[in-house]
Coordinates of C-alpha atoms in Angstrom, one line a residue:
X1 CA 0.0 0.0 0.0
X2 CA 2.7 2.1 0.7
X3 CA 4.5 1.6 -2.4
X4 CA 2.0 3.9 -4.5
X5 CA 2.8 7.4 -2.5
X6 CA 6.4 6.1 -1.4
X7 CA 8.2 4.6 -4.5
X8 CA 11.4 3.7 -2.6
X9 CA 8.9 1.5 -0.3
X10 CA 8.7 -0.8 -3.3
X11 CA 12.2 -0.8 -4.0
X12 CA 13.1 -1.6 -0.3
X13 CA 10.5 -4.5 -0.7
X14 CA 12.1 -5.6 -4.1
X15 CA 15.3 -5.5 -2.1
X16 CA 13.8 -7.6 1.1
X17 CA 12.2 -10.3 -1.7
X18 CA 15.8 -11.2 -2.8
X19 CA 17.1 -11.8 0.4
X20 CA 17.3 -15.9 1.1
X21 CA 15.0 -16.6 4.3
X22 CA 17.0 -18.3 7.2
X23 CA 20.3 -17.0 6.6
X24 CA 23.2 -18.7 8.7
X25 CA 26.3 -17.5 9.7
X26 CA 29.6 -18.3 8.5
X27 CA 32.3 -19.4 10.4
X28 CA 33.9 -16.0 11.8
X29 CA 32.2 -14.1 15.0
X30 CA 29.4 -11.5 13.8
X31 CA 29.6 -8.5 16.7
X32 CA 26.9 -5.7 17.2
X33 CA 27.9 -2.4 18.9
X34 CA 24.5 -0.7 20.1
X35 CA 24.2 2.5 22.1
X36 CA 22.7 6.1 21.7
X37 CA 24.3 8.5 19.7
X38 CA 27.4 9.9 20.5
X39 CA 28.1 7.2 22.7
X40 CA 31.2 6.7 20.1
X41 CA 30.0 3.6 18.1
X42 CA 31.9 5.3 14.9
X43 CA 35.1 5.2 16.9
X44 CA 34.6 1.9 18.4
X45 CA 33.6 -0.3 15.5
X46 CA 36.5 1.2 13.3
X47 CA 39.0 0.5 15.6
X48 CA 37.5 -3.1 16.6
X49 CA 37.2 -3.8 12.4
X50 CA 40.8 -2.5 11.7
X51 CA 42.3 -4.5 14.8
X52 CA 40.4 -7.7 14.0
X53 CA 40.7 -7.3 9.8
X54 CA 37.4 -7.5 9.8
X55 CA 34.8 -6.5 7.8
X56 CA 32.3 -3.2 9.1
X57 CA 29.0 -3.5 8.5
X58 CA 26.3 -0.6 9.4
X59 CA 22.7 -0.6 9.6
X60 CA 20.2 0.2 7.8
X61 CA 22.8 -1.0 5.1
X62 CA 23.8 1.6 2.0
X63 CA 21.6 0.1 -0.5
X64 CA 18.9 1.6 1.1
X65 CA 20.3 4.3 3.8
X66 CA 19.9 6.8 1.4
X67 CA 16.5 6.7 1.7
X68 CA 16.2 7.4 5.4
X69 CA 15.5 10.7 5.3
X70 CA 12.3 9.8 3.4
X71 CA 11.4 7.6 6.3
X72 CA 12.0 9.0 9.0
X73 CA 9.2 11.9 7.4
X74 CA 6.6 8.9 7.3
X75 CA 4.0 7.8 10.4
X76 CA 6.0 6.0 13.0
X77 CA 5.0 2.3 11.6
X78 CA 6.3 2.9 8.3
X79 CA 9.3 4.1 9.3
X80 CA 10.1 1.2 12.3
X81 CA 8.9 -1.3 9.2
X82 CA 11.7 0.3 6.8
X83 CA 14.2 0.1 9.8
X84 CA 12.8 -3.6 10.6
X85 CA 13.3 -4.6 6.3
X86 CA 17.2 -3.4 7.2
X87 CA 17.7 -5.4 9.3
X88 CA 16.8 -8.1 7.1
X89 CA 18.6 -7.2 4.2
X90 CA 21.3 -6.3 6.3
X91 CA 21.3 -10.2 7.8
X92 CA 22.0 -11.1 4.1
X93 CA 25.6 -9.2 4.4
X94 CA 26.1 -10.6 7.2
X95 CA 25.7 -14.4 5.7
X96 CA 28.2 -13.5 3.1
X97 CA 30.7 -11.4 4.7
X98 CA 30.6 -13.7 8.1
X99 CA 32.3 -16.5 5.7
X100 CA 35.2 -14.6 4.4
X101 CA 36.3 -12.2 8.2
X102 CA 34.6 -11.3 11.5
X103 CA 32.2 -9.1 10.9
X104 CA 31.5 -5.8 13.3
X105 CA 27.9 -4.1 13.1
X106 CA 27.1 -0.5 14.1
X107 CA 23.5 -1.4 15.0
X108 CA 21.3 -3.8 14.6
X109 CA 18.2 -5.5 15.4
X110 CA 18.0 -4.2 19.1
X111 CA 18.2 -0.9 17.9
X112 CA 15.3 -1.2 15.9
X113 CA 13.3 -2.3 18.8
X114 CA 14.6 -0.6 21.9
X115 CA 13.8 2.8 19.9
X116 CA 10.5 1.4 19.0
X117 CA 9.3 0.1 22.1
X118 CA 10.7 3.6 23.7
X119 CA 8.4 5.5 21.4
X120 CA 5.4 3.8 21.5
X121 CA 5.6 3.7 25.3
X122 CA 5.0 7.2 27.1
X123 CA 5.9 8.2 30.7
X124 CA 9.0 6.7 32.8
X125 CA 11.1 3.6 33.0
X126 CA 8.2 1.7 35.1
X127 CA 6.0 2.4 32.2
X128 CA 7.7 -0.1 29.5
X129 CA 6.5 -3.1 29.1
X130 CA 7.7 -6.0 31.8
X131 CA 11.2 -7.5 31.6
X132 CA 9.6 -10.7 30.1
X133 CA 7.6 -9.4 27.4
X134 CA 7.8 -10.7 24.1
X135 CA 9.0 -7.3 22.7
X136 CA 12.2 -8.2 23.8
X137 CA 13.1 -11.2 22.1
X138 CA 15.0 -11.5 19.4
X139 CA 13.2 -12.4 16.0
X140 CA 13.4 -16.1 15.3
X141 CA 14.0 -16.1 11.5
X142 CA 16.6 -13.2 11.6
X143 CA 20.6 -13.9 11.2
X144 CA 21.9 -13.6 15.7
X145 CA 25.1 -12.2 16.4
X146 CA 27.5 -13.9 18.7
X147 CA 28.0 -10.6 21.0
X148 CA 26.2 -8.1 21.3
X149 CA 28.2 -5.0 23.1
X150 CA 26.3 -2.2 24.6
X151 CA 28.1 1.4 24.4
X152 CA 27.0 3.7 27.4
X153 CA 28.0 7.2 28.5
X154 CA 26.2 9.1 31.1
X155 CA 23.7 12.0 30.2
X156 CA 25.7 14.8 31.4
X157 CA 28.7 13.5 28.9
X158 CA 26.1 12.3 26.1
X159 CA 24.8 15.7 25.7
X160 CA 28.2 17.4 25.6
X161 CA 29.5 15.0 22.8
X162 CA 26.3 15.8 20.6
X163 CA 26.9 19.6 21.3
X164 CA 30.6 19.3 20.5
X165 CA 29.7 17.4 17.0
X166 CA 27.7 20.5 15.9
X167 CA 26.5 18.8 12.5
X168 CA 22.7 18.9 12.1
X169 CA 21.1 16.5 14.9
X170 CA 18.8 13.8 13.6
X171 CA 15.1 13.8 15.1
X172 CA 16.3 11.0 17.7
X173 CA 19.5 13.1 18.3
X174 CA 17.2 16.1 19.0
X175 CA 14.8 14.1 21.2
X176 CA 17.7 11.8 23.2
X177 CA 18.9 15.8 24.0
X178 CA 15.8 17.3 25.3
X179 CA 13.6 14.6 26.8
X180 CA 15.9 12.3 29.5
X181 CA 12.8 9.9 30.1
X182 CA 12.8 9.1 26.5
X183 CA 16.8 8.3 26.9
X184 CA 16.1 6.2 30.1
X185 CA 13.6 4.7 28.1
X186 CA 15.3 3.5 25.2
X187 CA 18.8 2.4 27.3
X188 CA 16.4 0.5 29.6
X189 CA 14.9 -1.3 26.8
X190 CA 18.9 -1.8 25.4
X191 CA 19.3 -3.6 29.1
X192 CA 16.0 -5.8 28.7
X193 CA 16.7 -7.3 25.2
X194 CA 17.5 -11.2 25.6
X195 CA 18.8 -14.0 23.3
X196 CA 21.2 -12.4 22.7
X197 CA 21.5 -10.3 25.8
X198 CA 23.4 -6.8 25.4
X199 CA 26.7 -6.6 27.5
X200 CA 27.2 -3.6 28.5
X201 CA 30.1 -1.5 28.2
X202 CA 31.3 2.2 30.3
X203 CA 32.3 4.4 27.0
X204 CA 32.9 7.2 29.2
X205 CA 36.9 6.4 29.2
X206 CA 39.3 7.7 26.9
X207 CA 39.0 5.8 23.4
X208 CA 42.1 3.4 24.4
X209 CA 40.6 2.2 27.1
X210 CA 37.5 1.7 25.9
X211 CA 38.8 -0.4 23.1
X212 CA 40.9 -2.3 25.4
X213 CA 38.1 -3.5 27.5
X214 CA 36.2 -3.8 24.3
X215 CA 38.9 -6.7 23.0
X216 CA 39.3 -8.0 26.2
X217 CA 35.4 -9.0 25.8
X218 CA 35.4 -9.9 22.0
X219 CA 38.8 -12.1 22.8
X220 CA 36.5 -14.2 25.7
X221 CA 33.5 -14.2 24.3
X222 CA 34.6 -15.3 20.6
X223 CA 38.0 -17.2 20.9

């Protein structure tokens, strides 16, 4: 229905069609970095890809990240349903890439949900839904990771790196900035997100560090 106003709708669907269903990993570790912005995800995954010769993968992927800016202008289900098809064609990278190198992801799956669940959920922390709820399992037919690393800063610092990048702040950029029960809400809903489980990981440090401990996990987690 959407494809007749939104053309690129039907391409991302065209896209999503090719994509094999059940996609398996190859032999190398696949590792998610999730966090809010300017928790220093960019950094991170760069220096965890070049360290590791791996392979960095991003989500949503480029064949369709071009077209964000038309989502993220759409009613809050399409746009969460063009971030959802991403993932999906993303998990087809993944397959591929997974055989050849590790693989390291700037987002994935839980960030499509934890931002969704945070949305469509008004009021405080208590408010989400329970820590068992369905919402935050991880899709059944969709590629898992092996880790999943959580990136965390506190607010004070978070807000102070957005204001120091001074490029034009995306609409959850904006919102992470001037609402803190919206932040709570969505790094709450990070922390809930089971099978795979995020581990979480203090950002705060200087970027050495914070790649050290970073390895250290990766290097225990994936040997």
């Amino acid at each position: 229905q959407c494809a007749e106003r939104i053309p690129e709708a039907e391409a991302v669907l065209d896209l999503l069609e090719k994509c094999p269903e059940h996609q398996k990993k190859g032999g190398f570790p696949v590792i998610v970095f999730e966090g809010l912005d300017a928790t220093g995800k960019t950094t991170v995954t760069q220096a965890v890809k070049d360290t590791l010769n791996g392979v960095l993968l991003r989500s949503p992927p480029p064949c369709i990240s071009h077209w964000r800016t038309v989502f993220d202008d759409e009613p809050t289900p399409i746009k969460r349903a063009f971030y959802a098809a991403g993932n999906y064609i993303l998990a087809s990278e993944i397959a591929k890439a997974s055989t050849q190198a590790p693989v390291i992801i700037d987002r994935y799956w839980h960030s499509t949900a934890a931002y969704t669940i945070a949305t469509e959920t008004s009021g405080k922390v208590q408010d989400l839904p329970p820590a068992e709820d369905e919402v935050y399992q991880w899709p059944e037919d969709l590629l898992k990771p092996d880790l999943v690393l959580l990136l965390t800063v506190d607010p004070e610092e978070q807000v102070r790196r957005l204001q120091h990048r001074g490029l034009e702040k995306t609409k959850e950029e904006a919102e992470l900035e001037a609402n803190s029960l919206f932040r709570q809400r969505v790094e709450e809903s990070y922390r809930r997100m089971v099978n795979p489980a995020c581990q979480e990981v203090d950002a705060s440090p200087s970027k050495e560090e914070v790649l050290k401990t970073v390895l250290q996990i990766i290097k225990k987690h994936c040997a």
